[in-house]
Amino acid sequence: MKPLLNQARGNLKNLLESAQVYQALLDTGRDHLPYEMQAHLLGVGFEGQELLLQIDSPAWATRMRFYEPTILGTFQQHFPHLQLRSVKVAVLPNEERPKPKKVMQSHPSQSDALAMQQLSQNVESKELRDALIKLSQRAQKPR
């Protein structure tokens, strides 16, 4: 794979060069942070003369703001041609993990299942009647 990437041309070459530049910027930013904060800096970018730091959570973003002068000074020293004047800390959106499905912990007994079936015959609400019947069908079979 590496030989193919080394032979890249055109748009692919530009993309690879951009990725290398952004990785170098990210490494520079991380190198000038305390160890416990390094993994929370996910990206570095620029908007005009503003350095953009992308952080993984609001709590770490708050802590990162204490290091803005240090990081800005580092980038001004290593990349003076960018003429950076300020820092903006942004929290990247967090992907919500799907909620685990509830697993039924217990099954109704045979007598409870029978009571639910009988009760369902006297219930006016179709939805409640269907729910009672479905729940009664989950009863454990006698062994």
Short mmCIF file of C-alpha atoms in Angstrom, two decimals:
data_model
loop_
_atom_site.label_atom_id
_atom_site.label_comp_id
_atom_site.label_asym_id
_atom_site.label_seq_id
_atom_site.Cartn_x
_atom_site.Cartn_y
_atom_site.Cartn_z
CA MET A 1 0.00 0.00 0.00
CA LYS A 2 2.82 2.38 0.87
CA PRO A 3 4.37 2.21 -2.65
CA LEU A 4 0.98 3.12 -4.14
CA LEU A 5 0.61 6.08 -1.83
CA ASN A 6 4.13 7.25 -2.65
CA GLN A 7 3.20 7.27 -6.35
CA ALA A 8 -0.01 9.26 -5.78
CA ARG A 9 -0.71 12.10 -8.19
CA GLY A 10 -3.25 14.86 -8.65
CA ASN A 11 -6.12 15.07 -6.17
CA LEU A 12 -4.97 12.02 -4.22
CA LYS A 13 -1.52 13.55 -3.76
CA ASN A 14 -3.07 16.82 -2.58
CA LEU A 15 -5.31 14.93 -0.18
CA LEU A 16 -2.39 12.97 1.26
CA GLU A 17 -0.33 16.13 1.68
CA SER A 18 -3.21 17.88 3.44
CA ALA A 19 -3.69 14.89 5.75
CA GLN A 20 0.01 14.95 6.62
CA VAL A 21 -0.11 18.69 7.34
CA TYR A 22 -3.14 18.34 9.61
CA GLN A 23 -1.56 15.37 11.39
CA ALA A 24 1.59 17.44 11.99
CA LEU A 25 -0.53 20.30 13.35
CA LEU A 26 -2.40 17.92 15.63
CA ASP A 27 0.86 16.38 16.85
CA THR A 28 2.27 19.86 17.56
CA GLY A 29 -0.80 20.80 19.57
CA ARG A 30 -0.80 17.55 21.55
CA ASP A 31 2.94 17.77 22.27
CA HIS A 32 2.39 21.02 24.17
CA LEU A 33 -0.43 19.77 26.40
CA PRO A 34 -0.31 17.80 29.63
CA TYR A 35 -0.41 14.05 29.02
CA GLU A 36 -3.98 13.56 30.32
CA MET A 37 -5.31 16.14 27.85
CA GLN A 38 -3.52 14.99 24.70
CA ALA A 39 -6.03 12.33 23.67
CA HIS A 40 -8.92 14.82 23.99
CA LEU A 41 -7.53 17.12 21.29
CA LEU A 42 -9.05 15.56 18.17
CA GLY A 43 -8.32 18.13 15.51
CA VAL A 44 -6.58 21.40 14.70
CA GLY A 45 -7.54 23.83 11.96
CA PHE A 46 -7.54 27.50 10.98
CA GLU A 47 -10.14 30.09 10.14
CA GLY A 48 -8.46 33.28 9.06
CA GLN A 49 -6.12 34.19 11.90
CA GLU A 50 -7.92 31.99 14.40
CA LEU A 51 -6.58 28.63 15.56
CA LEU A 52 -9.39 26.07 15.91
CA LEU A 53 -9.05 23.28 18.46
CA GLN A 54 -11.54 20.41 18.29
CA ILE A 55 -12.16 18.68 21.60
CA ASP A 56 -14.17 15.56 22.44
CA SER A 57 -16.27 16.81 25.37
CA PRO A 58 -17.43 20.04 27.03
CA ALA A 59 -15.53 19.26 30.24
CA TRP A 60 -12.22 18.87 28.39
CA ALA A 61 -12.99 21.95 26.30
CA THR A 62 -13.25 23.98 29.50
CA ARG A 63 -9.90 22.67 30.69
CA MET A 64 -8.39 23.30 27.25
CA ARG A 65 -9.23 27.00 27.50
CA PHE A 66 -6.65 27.33 30.28
CA TYR A 67 -3.99 26.21 27.79
CA GLU A 68 -5.04 28.54 24.95
CA PRO A 69 -2.14 31.00 25.50
CA THR A 70 0.40 28.16 25.56
CA ILE A 71 -0.93 26.51 22.42
CA LEU A 72 -1.31 29.81 20.58
CA GLY A 73 2.29 30.71 21.43
CA THR A 74 3.48 27.31 20.22
CA PHE A 75 1.70 27.67 16.89
CA GLN A 76 2.87 31.27 16.48
CA GLN A 77 6.44 30.08 17.02
CA HIS A 78 6.28 27.00 14.75
CA PHE A 79 4.05 28.49 12.04
CA PRO A 80 4.67 32.28 12.01
CA HIS A 81 3.43 32.58 8.41
CA LEU A 82 -0.12 31.80 9.62
CA GLN A 83 -0.19 35.02 11.69
CA LEU A 84 -2.51 33.51 14.32
CA ARG A 85 -4.11 35.96 16.73
CA SER A 86 -6.65 33.92 18.72
CA VAL A 87 -7.86 30.46 19.65
CA LYS A 88 -11.33 28.97 19.37
CA VAL A 89 -12.17 25.75 21.22
CA ALA A 90 -15.01 23.72 19.71
CA VAL A 91 -16.62 20.53 21.00
CA LEU A 92 -17.21 17.94 18.32
CA PRO A 93 -20.70 16.44 18.29
CA ASN A 94 -20.87 13.21 20.20
CA GLU A 95 -22.39 10.25 18.43
CA GLU A 96 -25.18 8.84 20.50
CA ARG A 97 -24.83 5.17 21.08
CA PRO A 98 -27.98 3.17 20.55
CA LYS A 99 -29.77 2.41 23.76
CA PRO A 100 -29.63 -1.24 24.66
CA LYS A 101 -32.88 -3.09 24.33
CA LYS A 102 -34.53 -4.00 27.56
CA VAL A 103 -34.29 -7.67 28.26
CA MET A 104 -37.14 -9.24 30.12
CA GLN A 105 -35.69 -10.39 33.43
CA SER A 106 -38.58 -12.57 34.56
CA HIS A 107 -41.47 -14.41 33.02
CA PRO A 108 -44.99 -14.51 34.41
CA SER A 109 -45.98 -17.69 36.17
CA GLN A 110 -48.64 -19.96 34.66
CA SER A 111 -51.22 -18.69 37.14
CA ASP A 112 -50.38 -15.04 36.36
CA ALA A 113 -50.58 -15.79 32.63
CA LEU A 114 -54.03 -17.33 33.09
CA ALA A 115 -55.18 -14.30 35.14
CA MET A 116 -53.94 -11.93 32.38
CA GLN A 117 -55.82 -13.91 29.72
CA GLN A 118 -59.01 -13.79 31.77
CA LEU A 119 -58.59 -10.08 32.47
CA SER A 120 -58.00 -9.35 28.77
CA GLN A 121 -61.48 -10.68 27.98
CA ASN A 122 -63.06 -7.94 30.16
CA VAL A 123 -60.91 -4.99 28.96
CA GLU A 124 -62.43 -2.48 26.54
CA SER A 125 -59.13 -1.08 25.21
CA LYS A 126 -57.89 -3.15 22.28
CA GLU A 127 -54.27 -2.07 22.88
CA LEU A 128 -54.38 -3.10 26.54
CA ARG A 129 -56.13 -6.37 25.68
CA ASP A 130 -53.45 -7.20 23.07
CA ALA A 131 -50.67 -6.29 25.50
CA LEU A 132 -52.13 -8.55 28.22
CA ILE A 133 -52.44 -11.45 25.79
CA LYS A 134 -48.88 -10.95 24.50
CA LEU A 135 -47.52 -10.75 28.04
CA SER A 136 -49.40 -13.87 29.10
CA GLN A 137 -47.80 -15.74 26.21
CA ARG A 138 -44.38 -15.14 27.75
CA ALA A 139 -45.18 -17.38 30.68
CA GLN A 140 -42.72 -20.14 31.26
CA LYS A 141 -43.99 -23.51 30.25
CA PRO A 142 -44.19 -26.05 33.06
CA ARG A 143 -41.35 -28.58 33.00
#
